Coordinates of C-alpha atoms and ligand atoms in Angstrom, one line a residue:
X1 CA 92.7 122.1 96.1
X2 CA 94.4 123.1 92.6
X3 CA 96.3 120.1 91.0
X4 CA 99.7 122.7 91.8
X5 CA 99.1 122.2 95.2
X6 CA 99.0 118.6 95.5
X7 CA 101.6 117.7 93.2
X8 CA 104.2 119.8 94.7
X9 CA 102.6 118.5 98.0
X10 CA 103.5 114.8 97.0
X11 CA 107.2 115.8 95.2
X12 CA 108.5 116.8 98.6
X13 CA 107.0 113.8 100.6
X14 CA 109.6 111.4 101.8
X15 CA 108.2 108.7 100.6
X16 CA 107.6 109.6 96.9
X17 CA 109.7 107.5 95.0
X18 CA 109.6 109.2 91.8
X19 CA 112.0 112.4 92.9
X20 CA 113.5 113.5 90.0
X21 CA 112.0 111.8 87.3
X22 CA 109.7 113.2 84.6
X23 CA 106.2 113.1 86.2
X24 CA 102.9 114.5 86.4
X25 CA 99.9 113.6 88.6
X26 CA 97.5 112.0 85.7
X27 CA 94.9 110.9 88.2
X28 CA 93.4 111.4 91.4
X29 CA 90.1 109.3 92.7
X30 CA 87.9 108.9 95.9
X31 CA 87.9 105.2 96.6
X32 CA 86.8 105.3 100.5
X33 CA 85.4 107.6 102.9
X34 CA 85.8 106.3 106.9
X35 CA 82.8 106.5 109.0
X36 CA 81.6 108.3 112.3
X37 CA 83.1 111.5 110.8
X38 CA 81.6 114.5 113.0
X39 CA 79.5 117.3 111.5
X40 CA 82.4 119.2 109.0
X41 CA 85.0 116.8 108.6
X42 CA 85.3 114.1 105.8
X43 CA 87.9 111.4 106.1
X44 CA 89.3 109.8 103.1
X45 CA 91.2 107.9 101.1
X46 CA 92.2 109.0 97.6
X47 CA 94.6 107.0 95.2
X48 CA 96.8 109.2 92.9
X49 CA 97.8 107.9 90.0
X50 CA 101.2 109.1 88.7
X51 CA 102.5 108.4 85.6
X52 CA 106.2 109.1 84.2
X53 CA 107.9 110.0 81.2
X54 CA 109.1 106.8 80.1
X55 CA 105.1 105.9 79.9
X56 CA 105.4 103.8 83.1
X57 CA 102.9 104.7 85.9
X58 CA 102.4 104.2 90.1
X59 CA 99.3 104.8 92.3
X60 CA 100.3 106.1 95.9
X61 CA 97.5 106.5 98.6
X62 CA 96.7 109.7 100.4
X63 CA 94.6 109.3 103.6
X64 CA 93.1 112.8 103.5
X65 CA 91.2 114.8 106.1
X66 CA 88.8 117.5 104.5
X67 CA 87.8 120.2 107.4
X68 CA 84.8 123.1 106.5
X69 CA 86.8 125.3 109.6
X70 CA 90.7 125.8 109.1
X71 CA 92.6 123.2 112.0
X72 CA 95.2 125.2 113.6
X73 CA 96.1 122.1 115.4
X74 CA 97.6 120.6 112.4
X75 CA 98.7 123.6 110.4
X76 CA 101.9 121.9 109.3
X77 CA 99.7 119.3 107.4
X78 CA 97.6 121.7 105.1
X79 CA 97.7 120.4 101.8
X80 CA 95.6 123.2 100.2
X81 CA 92.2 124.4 99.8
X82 CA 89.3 122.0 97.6
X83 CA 85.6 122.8 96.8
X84 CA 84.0 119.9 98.0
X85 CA 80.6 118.4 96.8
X86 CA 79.4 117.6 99.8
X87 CA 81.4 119.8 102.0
X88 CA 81.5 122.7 99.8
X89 CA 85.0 125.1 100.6
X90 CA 87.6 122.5 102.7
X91 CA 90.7 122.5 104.2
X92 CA 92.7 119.3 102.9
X93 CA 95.5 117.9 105.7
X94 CA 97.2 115.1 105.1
X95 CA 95.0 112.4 107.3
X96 CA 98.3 110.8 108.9
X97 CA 99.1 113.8 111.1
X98 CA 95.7 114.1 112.9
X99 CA 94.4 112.4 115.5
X100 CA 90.7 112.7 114.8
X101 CA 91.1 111.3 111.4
X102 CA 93.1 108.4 113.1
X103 CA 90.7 107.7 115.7
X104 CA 88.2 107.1 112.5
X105 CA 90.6 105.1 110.7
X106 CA 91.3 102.9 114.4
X107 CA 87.6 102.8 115.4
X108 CA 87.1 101.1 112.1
X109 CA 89.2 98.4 112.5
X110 CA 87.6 97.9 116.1
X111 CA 84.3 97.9 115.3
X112 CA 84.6 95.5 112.6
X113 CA 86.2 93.1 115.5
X114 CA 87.1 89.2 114.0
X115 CA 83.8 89.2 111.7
X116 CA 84.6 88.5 108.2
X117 CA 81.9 90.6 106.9
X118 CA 82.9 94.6 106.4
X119 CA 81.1 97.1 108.5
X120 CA 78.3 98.4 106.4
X121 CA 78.3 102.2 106.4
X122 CA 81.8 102.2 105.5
X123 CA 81.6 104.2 102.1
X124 CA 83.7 102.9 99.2
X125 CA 84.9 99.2 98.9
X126 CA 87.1 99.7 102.1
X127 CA 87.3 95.8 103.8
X128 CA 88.8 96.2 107.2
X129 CA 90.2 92.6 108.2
X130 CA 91.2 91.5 112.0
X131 CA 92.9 88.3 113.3
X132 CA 91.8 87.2 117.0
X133 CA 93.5 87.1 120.2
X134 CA 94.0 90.4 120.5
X135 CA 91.4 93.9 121.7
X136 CA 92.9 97.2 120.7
X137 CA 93.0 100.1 122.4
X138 CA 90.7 102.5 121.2
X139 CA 91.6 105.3 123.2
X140 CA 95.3 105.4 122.1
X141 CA 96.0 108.7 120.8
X142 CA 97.8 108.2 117.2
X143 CA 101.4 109.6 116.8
X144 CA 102.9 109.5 113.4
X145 CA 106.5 108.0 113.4
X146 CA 109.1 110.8 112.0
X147 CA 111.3 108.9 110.3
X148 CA 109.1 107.8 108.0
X149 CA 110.6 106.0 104.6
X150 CA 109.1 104.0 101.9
X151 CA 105.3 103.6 103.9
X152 CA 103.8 105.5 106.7
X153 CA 103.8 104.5 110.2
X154 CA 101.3 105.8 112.9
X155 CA 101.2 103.9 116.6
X156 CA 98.4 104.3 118.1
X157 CA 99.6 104.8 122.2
X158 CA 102.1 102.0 123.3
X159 CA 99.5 99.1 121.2
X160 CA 99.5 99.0 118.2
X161 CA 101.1 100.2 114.9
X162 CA 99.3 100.8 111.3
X163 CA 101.7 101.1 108.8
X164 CA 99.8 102.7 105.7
X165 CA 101.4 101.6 102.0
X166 CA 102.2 104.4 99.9
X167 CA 103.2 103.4 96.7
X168 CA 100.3 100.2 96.3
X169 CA 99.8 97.6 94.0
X170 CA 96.9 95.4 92.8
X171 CA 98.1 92.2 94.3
X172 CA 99.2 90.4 97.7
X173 CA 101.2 92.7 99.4
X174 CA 104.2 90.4 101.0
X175 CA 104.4 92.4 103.9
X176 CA 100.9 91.5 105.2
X177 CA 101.0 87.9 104.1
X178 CA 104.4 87.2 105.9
X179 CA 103.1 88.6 108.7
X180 CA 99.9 86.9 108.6
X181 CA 101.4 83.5 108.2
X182 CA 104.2 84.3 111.3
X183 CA 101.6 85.2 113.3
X184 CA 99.7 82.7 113.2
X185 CA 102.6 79.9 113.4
X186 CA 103.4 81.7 116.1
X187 CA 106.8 83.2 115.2
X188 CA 108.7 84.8 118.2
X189 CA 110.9 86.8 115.7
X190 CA 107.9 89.2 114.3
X191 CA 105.4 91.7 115.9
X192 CA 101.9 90.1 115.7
X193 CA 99.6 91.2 113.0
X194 CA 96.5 92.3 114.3
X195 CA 94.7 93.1 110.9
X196 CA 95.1 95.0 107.6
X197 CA 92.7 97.0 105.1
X198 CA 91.4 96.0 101.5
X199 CA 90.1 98.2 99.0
X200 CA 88.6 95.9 96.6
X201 CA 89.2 98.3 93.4
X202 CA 86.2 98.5 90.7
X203 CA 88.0 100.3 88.5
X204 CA 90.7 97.8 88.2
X205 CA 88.7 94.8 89.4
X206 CA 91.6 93.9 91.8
X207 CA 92.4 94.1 95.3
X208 CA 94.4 96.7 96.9
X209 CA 96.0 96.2 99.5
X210 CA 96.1 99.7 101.6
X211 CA 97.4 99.1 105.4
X212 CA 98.9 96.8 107.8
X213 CA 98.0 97.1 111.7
X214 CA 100.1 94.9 114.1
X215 CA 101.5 94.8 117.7
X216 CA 103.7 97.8 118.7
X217 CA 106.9 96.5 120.1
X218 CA 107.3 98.9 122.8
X219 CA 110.9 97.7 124.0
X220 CA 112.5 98.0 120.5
X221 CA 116.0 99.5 120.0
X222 CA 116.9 99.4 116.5
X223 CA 119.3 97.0 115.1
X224 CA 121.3 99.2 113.2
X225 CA 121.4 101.9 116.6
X226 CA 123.1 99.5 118.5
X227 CA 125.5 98.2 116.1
X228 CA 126.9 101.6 115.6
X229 CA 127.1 102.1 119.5
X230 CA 129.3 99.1 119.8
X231 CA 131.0 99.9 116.7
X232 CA 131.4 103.7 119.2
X233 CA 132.5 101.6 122.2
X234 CA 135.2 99.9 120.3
X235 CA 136.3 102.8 118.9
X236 CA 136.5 104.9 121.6
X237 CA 139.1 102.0 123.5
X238 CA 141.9 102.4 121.1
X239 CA 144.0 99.7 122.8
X240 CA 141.1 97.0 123.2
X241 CA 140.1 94.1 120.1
X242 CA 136.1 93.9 119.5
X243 CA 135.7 91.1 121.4
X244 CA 137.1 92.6 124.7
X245 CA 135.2 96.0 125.0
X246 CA 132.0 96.1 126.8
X247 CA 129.6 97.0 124.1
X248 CA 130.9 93.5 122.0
X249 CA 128.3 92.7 119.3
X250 CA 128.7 89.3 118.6
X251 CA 126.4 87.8 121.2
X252 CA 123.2 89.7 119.8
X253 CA 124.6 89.1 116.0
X254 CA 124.4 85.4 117.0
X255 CA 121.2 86.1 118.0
X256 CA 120.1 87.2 115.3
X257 CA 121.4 84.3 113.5
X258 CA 119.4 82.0 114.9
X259 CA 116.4 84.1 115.1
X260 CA 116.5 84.6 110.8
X261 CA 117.4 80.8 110.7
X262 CA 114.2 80.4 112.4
X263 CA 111.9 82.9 110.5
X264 CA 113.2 80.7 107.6
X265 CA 112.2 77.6 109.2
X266 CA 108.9 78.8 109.2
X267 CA 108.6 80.2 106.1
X268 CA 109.9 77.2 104.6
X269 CA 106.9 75.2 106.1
X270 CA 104.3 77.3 105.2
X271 CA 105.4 78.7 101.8
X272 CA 106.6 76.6 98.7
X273 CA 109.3 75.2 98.5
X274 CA 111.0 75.2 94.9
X275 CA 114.7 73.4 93.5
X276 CA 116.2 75.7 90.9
X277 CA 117.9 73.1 88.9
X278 CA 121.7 74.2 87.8
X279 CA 119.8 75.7 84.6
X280 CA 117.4 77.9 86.2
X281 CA 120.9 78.4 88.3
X282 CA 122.5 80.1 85.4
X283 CA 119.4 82.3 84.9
X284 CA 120.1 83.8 88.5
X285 CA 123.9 84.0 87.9
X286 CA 122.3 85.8 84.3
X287 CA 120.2 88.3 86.3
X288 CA 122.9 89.3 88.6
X289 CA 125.3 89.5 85.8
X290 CA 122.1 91.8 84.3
X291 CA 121.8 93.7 87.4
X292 CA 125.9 94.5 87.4
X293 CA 125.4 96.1 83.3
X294 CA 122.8 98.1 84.3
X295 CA 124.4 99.1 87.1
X296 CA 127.9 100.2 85.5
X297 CA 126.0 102.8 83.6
X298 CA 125.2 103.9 86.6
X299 CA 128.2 103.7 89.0
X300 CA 131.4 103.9 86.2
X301 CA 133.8 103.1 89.5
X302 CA 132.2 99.4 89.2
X303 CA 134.2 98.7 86.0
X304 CA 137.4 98.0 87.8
X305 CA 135.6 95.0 89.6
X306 CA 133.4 94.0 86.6
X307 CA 135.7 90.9 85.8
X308 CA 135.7 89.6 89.2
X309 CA 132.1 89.9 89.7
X310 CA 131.4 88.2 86.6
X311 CA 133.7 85.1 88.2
X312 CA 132.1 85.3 91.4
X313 CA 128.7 85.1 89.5
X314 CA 129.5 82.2 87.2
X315 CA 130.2 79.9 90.1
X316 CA 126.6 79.5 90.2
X317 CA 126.6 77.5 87.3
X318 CA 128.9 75.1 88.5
X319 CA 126.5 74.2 91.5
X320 CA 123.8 71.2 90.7
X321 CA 120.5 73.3 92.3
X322 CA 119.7 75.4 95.2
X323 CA 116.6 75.0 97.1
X324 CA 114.1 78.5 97.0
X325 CA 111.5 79.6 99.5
X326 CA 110.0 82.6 100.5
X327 CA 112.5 85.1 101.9
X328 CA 112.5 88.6 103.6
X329 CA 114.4 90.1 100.9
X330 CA 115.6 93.3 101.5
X331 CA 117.2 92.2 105.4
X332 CA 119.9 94.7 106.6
X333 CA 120.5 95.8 110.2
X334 CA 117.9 98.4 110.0
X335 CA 115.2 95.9 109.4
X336 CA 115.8 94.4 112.9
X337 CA 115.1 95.3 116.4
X338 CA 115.7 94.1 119.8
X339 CA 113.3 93.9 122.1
X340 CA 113.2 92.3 125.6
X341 CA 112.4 89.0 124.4
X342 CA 114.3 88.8 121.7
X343 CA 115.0 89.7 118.2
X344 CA 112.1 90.8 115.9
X345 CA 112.6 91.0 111.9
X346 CA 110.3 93.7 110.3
X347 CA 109.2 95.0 106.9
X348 CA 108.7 92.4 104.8
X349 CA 108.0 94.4 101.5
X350 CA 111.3 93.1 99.6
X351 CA 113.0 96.1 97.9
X352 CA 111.4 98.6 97.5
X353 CA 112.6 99.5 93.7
X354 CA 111.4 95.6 92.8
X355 CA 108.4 95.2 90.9
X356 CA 105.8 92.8 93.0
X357 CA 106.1 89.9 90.8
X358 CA 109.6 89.9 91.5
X359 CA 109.2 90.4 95.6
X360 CA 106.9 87.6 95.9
X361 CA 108.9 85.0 93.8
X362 CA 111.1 82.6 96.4
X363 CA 114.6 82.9 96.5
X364 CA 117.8 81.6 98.1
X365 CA 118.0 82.0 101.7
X366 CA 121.1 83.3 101.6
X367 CA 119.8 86.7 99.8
X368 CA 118.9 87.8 103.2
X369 CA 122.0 85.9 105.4
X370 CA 124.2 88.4 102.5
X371 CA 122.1 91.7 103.5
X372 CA 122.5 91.1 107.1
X373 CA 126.6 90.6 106.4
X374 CA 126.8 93.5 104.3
X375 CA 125.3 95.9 106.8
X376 CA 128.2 94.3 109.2
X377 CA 130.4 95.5 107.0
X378 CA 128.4 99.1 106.5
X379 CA 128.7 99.9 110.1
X380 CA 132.0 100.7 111.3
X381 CA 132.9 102.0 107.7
X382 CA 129.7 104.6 108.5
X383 CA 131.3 105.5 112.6
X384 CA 134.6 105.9 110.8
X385 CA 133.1 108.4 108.6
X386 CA 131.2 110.1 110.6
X387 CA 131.1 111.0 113.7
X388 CA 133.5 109.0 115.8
X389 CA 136.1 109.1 113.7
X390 CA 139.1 111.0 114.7
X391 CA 137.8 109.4 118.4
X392 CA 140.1 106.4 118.1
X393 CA 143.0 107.5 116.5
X394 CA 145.2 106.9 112.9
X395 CA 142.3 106.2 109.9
X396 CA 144.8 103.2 109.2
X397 CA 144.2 101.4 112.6
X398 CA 140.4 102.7 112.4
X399 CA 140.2 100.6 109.5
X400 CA 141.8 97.3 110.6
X401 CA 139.7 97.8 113.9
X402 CA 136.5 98.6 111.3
X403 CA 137.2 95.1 109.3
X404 CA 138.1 93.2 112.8
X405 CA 134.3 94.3 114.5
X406 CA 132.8 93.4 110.8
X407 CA 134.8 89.7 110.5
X408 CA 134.1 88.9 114.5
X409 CA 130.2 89.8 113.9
X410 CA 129.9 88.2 110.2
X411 CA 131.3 85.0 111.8
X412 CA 129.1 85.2 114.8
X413 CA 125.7 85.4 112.7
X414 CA 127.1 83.0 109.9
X415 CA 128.0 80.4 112.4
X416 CA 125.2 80.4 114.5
X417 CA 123.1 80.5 111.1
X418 CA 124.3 78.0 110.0
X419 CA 124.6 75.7 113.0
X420 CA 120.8 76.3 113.6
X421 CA 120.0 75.2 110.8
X422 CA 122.5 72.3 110.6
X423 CA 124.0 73.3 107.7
X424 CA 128.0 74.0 107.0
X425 CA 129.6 77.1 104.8
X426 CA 130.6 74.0 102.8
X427 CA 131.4 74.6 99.2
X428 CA 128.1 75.3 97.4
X429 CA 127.1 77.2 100.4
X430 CA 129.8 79.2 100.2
X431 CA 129.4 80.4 96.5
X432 CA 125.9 81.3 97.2
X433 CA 126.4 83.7 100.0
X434 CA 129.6 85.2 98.1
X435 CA 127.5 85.3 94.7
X436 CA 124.3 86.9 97.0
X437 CA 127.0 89.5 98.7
X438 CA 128.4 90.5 95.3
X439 CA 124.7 91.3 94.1
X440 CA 123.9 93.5 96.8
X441 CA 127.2 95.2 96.5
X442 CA 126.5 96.1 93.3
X443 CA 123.2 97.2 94.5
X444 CA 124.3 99.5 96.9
X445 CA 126.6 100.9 94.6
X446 CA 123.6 102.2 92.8
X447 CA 121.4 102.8 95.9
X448 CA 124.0 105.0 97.5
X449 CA 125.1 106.7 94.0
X450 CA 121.0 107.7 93.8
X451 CA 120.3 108.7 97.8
X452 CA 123.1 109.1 99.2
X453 CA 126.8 109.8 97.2
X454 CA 128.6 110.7 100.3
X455 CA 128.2 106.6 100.9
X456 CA 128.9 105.5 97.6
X457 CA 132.7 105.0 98.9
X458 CA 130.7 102.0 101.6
X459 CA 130.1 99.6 98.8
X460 CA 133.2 100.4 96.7
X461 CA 136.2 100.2 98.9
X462 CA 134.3 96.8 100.4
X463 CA 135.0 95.8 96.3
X464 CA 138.3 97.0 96.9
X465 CA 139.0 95.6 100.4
X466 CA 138.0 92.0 98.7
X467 CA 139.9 92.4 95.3
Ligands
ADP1 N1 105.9 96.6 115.4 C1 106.7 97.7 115.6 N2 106.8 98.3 116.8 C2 107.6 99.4 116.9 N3 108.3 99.9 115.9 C3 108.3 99.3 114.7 C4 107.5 98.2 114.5 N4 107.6 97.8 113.2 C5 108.5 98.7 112.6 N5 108.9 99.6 113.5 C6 109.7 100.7 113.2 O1 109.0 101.6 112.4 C7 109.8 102.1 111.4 C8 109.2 101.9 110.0 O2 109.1 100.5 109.8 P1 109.3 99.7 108.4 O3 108.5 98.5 108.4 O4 110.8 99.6 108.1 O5 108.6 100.8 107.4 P2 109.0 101.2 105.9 O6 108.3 100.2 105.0 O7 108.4 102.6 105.8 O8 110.5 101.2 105.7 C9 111.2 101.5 111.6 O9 112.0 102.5 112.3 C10 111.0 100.3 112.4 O10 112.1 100.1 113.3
LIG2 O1 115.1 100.1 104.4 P1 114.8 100.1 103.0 O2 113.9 99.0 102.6 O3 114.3 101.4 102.5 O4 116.2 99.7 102.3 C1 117.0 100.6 101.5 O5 117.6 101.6 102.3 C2 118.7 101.1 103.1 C3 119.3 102.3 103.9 O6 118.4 102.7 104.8 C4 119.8 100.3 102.3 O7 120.7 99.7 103.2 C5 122.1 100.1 103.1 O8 122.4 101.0 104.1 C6 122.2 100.5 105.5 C7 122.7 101.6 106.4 O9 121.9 102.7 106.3 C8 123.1 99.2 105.7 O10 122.8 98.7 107.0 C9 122.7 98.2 104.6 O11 123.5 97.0 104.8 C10 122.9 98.8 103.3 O12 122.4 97.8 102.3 C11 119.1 99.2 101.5 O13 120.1 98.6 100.7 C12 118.0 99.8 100.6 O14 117.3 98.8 100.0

């Protein structure tokens, strides 16, 4: 496989991060082969380090499947054509996409069962980890999920779900910790982990962490889905308020109030627990005044608001500490999903633009209380864009009906939030949350002027709306 072929291969993969930047494949190393492979197929997993014109650098993993025959089967994953050592002249796919390759990558995490020590023919430093309590199904055929983002996602049948890392990082991934520690407190509000992989890295001495297996929640609807369908249903009943059409959100935002009230519960008792004195205060109202510079440069439309994000920031200096814990970090709608028993919270990573230093240090809990109220506000401004807008009627009332379904569903999850956890929107409480939603405003407004400019409007006119 020429270097051409692989590096266009990863510049059109959805979840390359580096899209156009300045880049160049520097590196790409062997650091596990899966075993069991039959005669004339060699599964692997290579780490391809990429490095950036700025002199910065990132490693993504490709799972790789190396065929000595052509695989018809999985045409649409050819990578390219590689001579081998072992193999000699092999077709490369891209591992995710094939189900023999899967089975390998399932099988080991079977055989290895709840024994701490790794299988032995496993080639590389490839540690596959398993928690009891649960016997996966080997026979589940692997289906890669389509809407694949930051990570890839394969289920294996209706049981269980590996998400592989893409972009990796020596380190403690947060995703598989969180989990870990959820699972085994027993959280409701998260799909069971069931066990993750390690590649314990010579040639950085670290440990990588490369996937995350867990329970596949087959009754999920996506958060996000349904809030647009009741934003639809309100819509479509021009002459009915948000809380008398059928498809009324507030019940399941409450929900989901209480349900991240108690994920924070539990992080709370089984992470740190730090005060940030009114000091270290001003250092956070400092990096989101950081975060709003660099982000002008960016988005020029932020200047009109500059002034009164910079109030709304300072208020954090007037408060005498806030208490900081381990949070999700990057929460929004889309990071939610309803199941039959509940609400389950998913993807764990923090943002994905963070480095990890910064994802795993605690914050205030109302970073995430913020990112579930901004995506309140995101989606009945995203049905009035798109496609049910001219459903119910003047844009002037589709707005007043867009900020009425986005106050009644804020309130519902704030109040229930809050109640659950005994708290009030008191004073102090209050400045946080504001200070938290001005900070991901301000991030969207670059997040949307990067992926998506057709959105960029979202997170400006909600600036304007609350000037
Ligand atoms: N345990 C699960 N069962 C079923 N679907 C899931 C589960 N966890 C996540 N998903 C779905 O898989 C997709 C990717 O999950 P996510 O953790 O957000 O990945 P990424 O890190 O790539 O953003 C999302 O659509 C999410 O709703
Ligand atoms: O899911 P990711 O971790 O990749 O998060 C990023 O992408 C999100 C969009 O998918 C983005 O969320 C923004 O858009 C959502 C609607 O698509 C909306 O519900 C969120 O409130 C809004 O912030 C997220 O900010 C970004 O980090």
């Amino acid at each position: 496989m020429s270097r051409i072929e692989i590096t266009s291969w990863i510049d059109e993969a959805r979840w390359f991060g580096g899209k156009g930047r300045d880049w160049e494949l520097r590196d790409l190393r062997r650091v596990g082969r899966l075993p069991d492979a039959p005669e004339g197929l060699h599964v692997t997993i290579e780490l391809a380090e990429i490095s950036y014109g700025d002199g910065s650098s990132d490693l993504y993993q490709l799972p790789l499947a190396f065929y000595t025959e052509p695989q018809e089967r999985i045409a649409h994953a050819l990578i390219g054509e590689w001579e081998d050592e072992e193999l000699g002249h092999a077709f490369v796919y891209d591992a995710l996409h094939d189900r023999q390759a899967m089975a390998l990558w399932l099988a080991a995490f079977a055989r290895h069962g709840v024994d701490p020590a790794p299988p032995s023919d496993v080639r590389g430093d490839l540690m596959f980890h398993r928690l009891p309590g649960h016997d996966l199904d080997i026979k589940a055929h692997s289906t890669l999920f389509s809407g694949e983002q930051s990570n890839s996602s394969v289920a294996f049948g209706e049981d269980a779900l590996m998400k592989v890392f893409r972009k990796v990082t020596p380190g403690v991934n947060p995703d598989i910790a969180i989990h870990q520690v959820l699972t085994e407190a027993g959280s409701t509000h998260v799909a069971a982990l069931y066990g993750w992989l390690d590649l314990i890295d010579e040639a950085t001495n670290t440990t990588i962490q490369l996937a995350m297996l867990q329970q596949f929640l087959r009754t999920a609807s996506d958060g996000w889905d349904l809030a647009l369908a009741s934003v639809r249903n309100l819509f479509a009943e021009a002459d009915l308020h948000a809380d008398e059409v059928g498809g009324d959100f507030a019940g399941e935002a409450a929900r989901l109030g209480v349900a991240l009230a108690e994920v924070h519960a539990d992080l709370a008792e089984h992470f740190p627990v730090e005060r940030r004195e009114a000091d270290a205060l001003g250092g956070l109202a400092g990096e989101m005044e950081g975060r709003l510079v660099a982000a002008l440069d960016v988005v020029p439309d932020l200047a009109p608001h500059e002034e009164r994000l910079r109030e709304t920031f300072a208020r954090l200096r007037e408060l005498d500490g806030v208490d900081v814990q381990q949070v999700h970090g990057d929460l929004h709608l889309g990071q939610t999903l309803r199941t039959v028993k509940g609400w389950k919270i998913v993807d764990f990573e923090g943002e994905p633009a963070k480095p990890l230093a910064e994802r795993l240090r605690p914050d205030s809990v109302w970073r995430d209380v913020a990112g579930m109220v901004r995506s309140f506000d995101y989606a009945p401004r995203v049905v009035a864009m798109t496609g049910g807008a001219d459903v119910g009627g003047e844009a002037e009332q589709r707005a007043y009906r867009a900020s009425e379904w986005a106050a009644r569903n804020r309130a519902a999850f704030v109040d229930a939030y809050t109640r659950e956890r005994g708290e009030e929107l008191d004073g102090a409480n209050s400045a946080l949350l504001e200070a938290y939603l001005a900070d991901k405003v301000v991030y969207e407004a670059v997040y949307e002027a990067r992926n998506r400019p057709g959105w960029l409007s979202i997170p400006l006119a909600a600036l304007e709306e609350t000037s």
